[in-house]
Amino acid sequence: DLVFNYITWGCRNWQRFVFCIMEKSSVFCFAFSCILAFPFCSWTTFLKERISERRQRGVPPLMQHFFGKIVDNRIILSPEDEHHLIHVKRAQVGEEIEVGVDGCVYLCTVASVYPLKIEKKIALPSRELPYRLGIGFGVLKSEHSEWLVQKSTELGATSFYPCVTERCVVRPKAKKDPKWERLQKIANESAKQCRRGRLPELSAYKSWNEMLALPYSNKILAYENESLHGDPLLNALQEMKMDDTLFVIGPEGGFTLAEVEQAQRAGFRIVSLGKRILRAETAGLYGACLIGSMMEKRK
Ligand code: SAM
């Protein structure tokens, strides 16, 4: 009866009947092809993973990089790094690792895991800048500060000084806050990634007066209102004797004239970073690049 009713209904509404069959069959075909494709997809990913693992086995994995200190001629890792090496990286006796200590990087071997004993083998070529490079910046919106700290760490900056200036939009309530903690983590991860000899120092949030009192031989402030006719940074660097250098940039809102005049009285050189107004994080990076290059060139 059901079939008979279906057919009679189909003859009366044959277009709808044809469409209905097509719709049901296309859904059916789609479902069936998914069932067929699934094992194939998972199989190809499985194969790809095996191939990449085999390829990796051929190429030794990038050596793990840690930071530590030397006590009684023994390398002691920071507690976090010790935990990471033993429990996450599952260190093996005889495994080689790199450890940054006070600016030097040592090639070491794991002599024992429990307790962890690391033997220093040889000192590797230093990757640090020949002088200290401090980056002072008006506290920026989180992602901008993070970007600036990460990239400047790669460029060799040794210290960061986040500072609350008059036009800071972000105004931390404490000397250190969760955003500060995250910034410290980003700096440490970046220092590992670029295999630095030391972890960059991140100071607690500073006041403008504390920033101006920082002890550096060369102190440079980039001022946006000097962009068109000011003293270009490169020119200032060529005239300076290369030494520990502090480079300061303003927040998204820029500097007030009063802040710049205070900096001038405190011995800062006021410079232009070119005719265009750069984002704060771009300005910070511009300075880190140029100052770092000049330090390397004239060490
Ligand atoms: N609100 C400012 C304005 O509209 O003019 C722009 C401030 S800028 C986004 C943030 C900081 O980057 C400035 O305080 C300054 O330190 C630096 N900066 C950006 N472009 C610069 C330039 N061409 N010369 C000197 N400093 C610059």
mmCIF file of C-alpha atoms in Angstrom, residues 160-269:
data_model
loop_
_atom_site.group_PDB
_atom_site.id
_atom_site.type_symbol
_atom_site.label_atom_id
_atom_site.label_comp_id
_atom_site.label_asym_id
_atom_site.label_seq_id
_atom_site.Cartn_x
_atom_site.Cartn_y
_atom_site.Cartn_z
ATOM 1 C CA PHE A 160 62.931 46.595 30.133
ATOM 2 C CA TYR A 161 61.491 49.476 32.155
ATOM 3 C CA PRO A 162 57.713 49.874 31.844
ATOM 4 C CA CYS A 163 56.837 53.345 33.091
ATOM 5 C CA VAL A 164 53.594 55.147 33.943
ATOM 6 C CA THR A 165 53.740 58.526 32.178
ATOM 7 C CA GLU A 166 51.147 61.290 32.016
ATOM 8 C CA ARG A 167 49.471 60.106 28.818
ATOM 9 C CA CYS A 168 49.477 56.371 29.577
ATOM 10 C CA VAL A 169 46.042 54.925 28.854
ATOM 11 C CA VAL A 170 46.935 51.792 30.818
ATOM 12 C CA ARG A 171 47.569 52.697 34.491
ATOM 13 C CA PRO A 172 48.607 49.682 36.591
ATOM 14 C CA LYS A 173 47.482 49.825 40.228
ATOM 15 C CA ALA A 174 50.504 47.964 41.628
ATOM 16 C CA LYS A 175 54.244 47.803 40.969
ATOM 17 C CA LYS A 176 53.683 44.327 39.456
ATOM 18 C CA ASP A 177 50.395 42.828 38.241
ATOM 19 C CA PRO A 178 49.267 39.779 36.209
ATOM 20 C CA LYS A 179 50.083 41.662 32.993
ATOM 21 C CA TRP A 180 53.578 42.224 34.330
ATOM 22 C CA GLU A 181 53.914 38.499 35.153
ATOM 23 C CA ARG A 182 52.849 37.640 31.593
ATOM 24 C CA LEU A 183 55.372 40.114 30.190
ATOM 25 C CA GLN A 184 58.131 38.438 32.231
ATOM 26 C CA LYS A 185 57.089 35.034 30.872
ATOM 27 C CA ILE A 186 57.161 36.338 27.288
ATOM 28 C CA ALA A 187 60.625 37.807 27.786
ATOM 29 C CA ASN A 188 61.915 34.500 29.197
ATOM 30 C CA GLU A 189 60.390 32.420 26.402
ATOM 31 C CA SER A 190 61.816 34.771 23.786
ATOM 32 C CA ALA A 191 65.279 34.612 25.395
ATOM 33 C CA LYS A 192 65.143 30.800 25.219
ATOM 34 C CA GLN A 193 63.969 30.829 21.632
ATOM 35 C CA CYS A 194 66.859 33.030 20.499
ATOM 36 C CA ARG A 195 69.317 31.151 22.724
ATOM 37 C CA ARG A 196 70.445 34.126 24.783
ATOM 38 C CA GLY A 197 73.138 33.964 27.455
ATOM 39 C CA ARG A 198 70.948 35.750 29.989
ATOM 40 C CA LEU A 199 67.297 36.348 30.763
ATOM 41 C CA PRO A 200 66.324 39.987 30.152
ATOM 42 C CA GLU A 201 65.486 41.927 33.318
ATOM 43 C CA LEU A 202 61.939 43.328 33.523
ATOM 44 C CA SER A 203 61.711 46.032 36.153
ATOM 45 C CA ALA A 204 58.548 46.718 38.156
ATOM 46 C CA TYR A 205 56.445 49.604 36.811
ATOM 47 C CA LYS A 206 58.451 52.813 37.259
ATOM 48 C CA SER A 207 57.484 56.440 37.770
ATOM 49 C CA TRP A 208 58.859 59.044 35.339
ATOM 50 C CA ASN A 209 61.366 60.300 37.913
ATOM 51 C CA GLU A 210 62.602 56.741 38.547
ATOM 52 C CA MET A 211 63.050 56.288 34.794
ATOM 53 C CA LEU A 212 65.064 59.510 34.489
ATOM 54 C CA ALA A 213 67.378 58.386 37.307
ATOM 55 C CA LEU A 214 68.362 55.050 35.712
ATOM 56 C CA PRO A 215 72.162 54.713 35.570
ATOM 57 C CA TYR A 216 73.191 54.497 31.902
ATOM 58 C CA SER A 217 76.126 56.125 30.108
ATOM 59 C CA ASN A 218 74.001 56.942 27.036
ATOM 60 C CA LYS A 219 70.375 58.023 27.492
ATOM 61 C CA ILE A 220 68.156 58.626 24.444
ATOM 62 C CA LEU A 221 64.507 59.707 24.275
ATOM 63 C CA ALA A 222 62.498 59.515 21.048
ATOM 64 C CA TYR A 223 60.099 62.464 20.826
ATOM 65 C CA GLU A 224 57.365 62.435 18.200
ATOM 66 C CA ASN A 225 57.262 66.236 17.943
ATOM 67 C CA GLU A 226 60.879 66.137 16.738
ATOM 68 C CA SER A 227 59.939 63.742 13.921
ATOM 69 C CA LEU A 228 60.199 66.219 11.018
ATOM 70 C CA HIS A 229 63.118 68.421 12.014
ATOM 71 C CA GLY A 230 64.739 66.681 15.006
ATOM 72 C CA ASP A 231 68.143 65.046 15.450
ATOM 73 C CA PRO A 232 67.952 61.617 13.701
ATOM 74 C CA LEU A 233 68.733 58.679 16.011
ATOM 75 C CA LEU A 234 71.454 57.410 13.676
ATOM 76 C CA ASN A 235 73.186 60.772 13.785
ATOM 77 C CA ALA A 236 73.072 60.830 17.598
ATOM 78 C CA LEU A 237 74.503 57.301 17.788
ATOM 79 C CA GLN A 238 77.354 58.154 15.453
ATOM 80 C CA GLU A 239 78.332 61.042 17.713
ATOM 81 C CA MET A 240 78.131 59.004 20.930
ATOM 82 C CA LYS A 241 80.814 56.783 22.435
ATOM 83 C CA MET A 242 79.259 53.283 22.379
ATOM 84 C CA ASP A 243 78.425 52.107 25.897
ATOM 85 C CA ASP A 244 75.477 50.913 28.018
ATOM 86 C CA THR A 245 72.466 52.677 26.461
ATOM 87 C CA LEU A 246 68.930 53.430 27.638
ATOM 88 C CA PHE A 247 66.370 54.091 24.889
ATOM 89 C CA VAL A 248 63.011 55.533 25.970
ATOM 90 C CA ILE A 249 59.756 55.832 24.020
ATOM 91 C CA GLY A 250 56.375 57.228 24.997
ATOM 92 C CA PRO A 251 53.011 55.466 25.238
ATOM 93 C CA GLU A 252 50.360 55.511 22.502
ATOM 94 C CA GLY A 253 49.457 59.044 23.609
ATOM 95 C CA GLY A 254 53.033 60.280 23.360
ATOM 96 C CA PHE A 255 55.093 62.481 25.696
ATOM 97 C CA THR A 256 54.128 65.826 27.213
ATOM 98 C CA LEU A 257 56.529 68.712 26.647
ATOM 99 C CA ALA A 258 57.193 68.846 30.391
ATOM 100 C CA GLU A 259 58.319 65.179 30.416
ATOM 101 C CA VAL A 260 60.677 65.814 27.501
ATOM 102 C CA GLU A 261 62.159 68.908 29.159
ATOM 103 C CA GLN A 262 62.705 66.937 32.421
ATOM 104 C CA ALA A 263 64.449 64.221 30.397
ATOM 105 C CA GLN A 264 66.648 66.793 28.689
ATOM 106 C CA ARG A 265 67.689 68.187 32.075
ATOM 107 C CA ALA A 266 68.463 64.620 33.198
ATOM 108 C CA GLY A 267 70.932 64.231 30.338
ATOM 109 C CA PHE A 268 68.753 62.495 27.734
ATOM 110 C CA ARG A 269 69.456 63.137 24.056
#
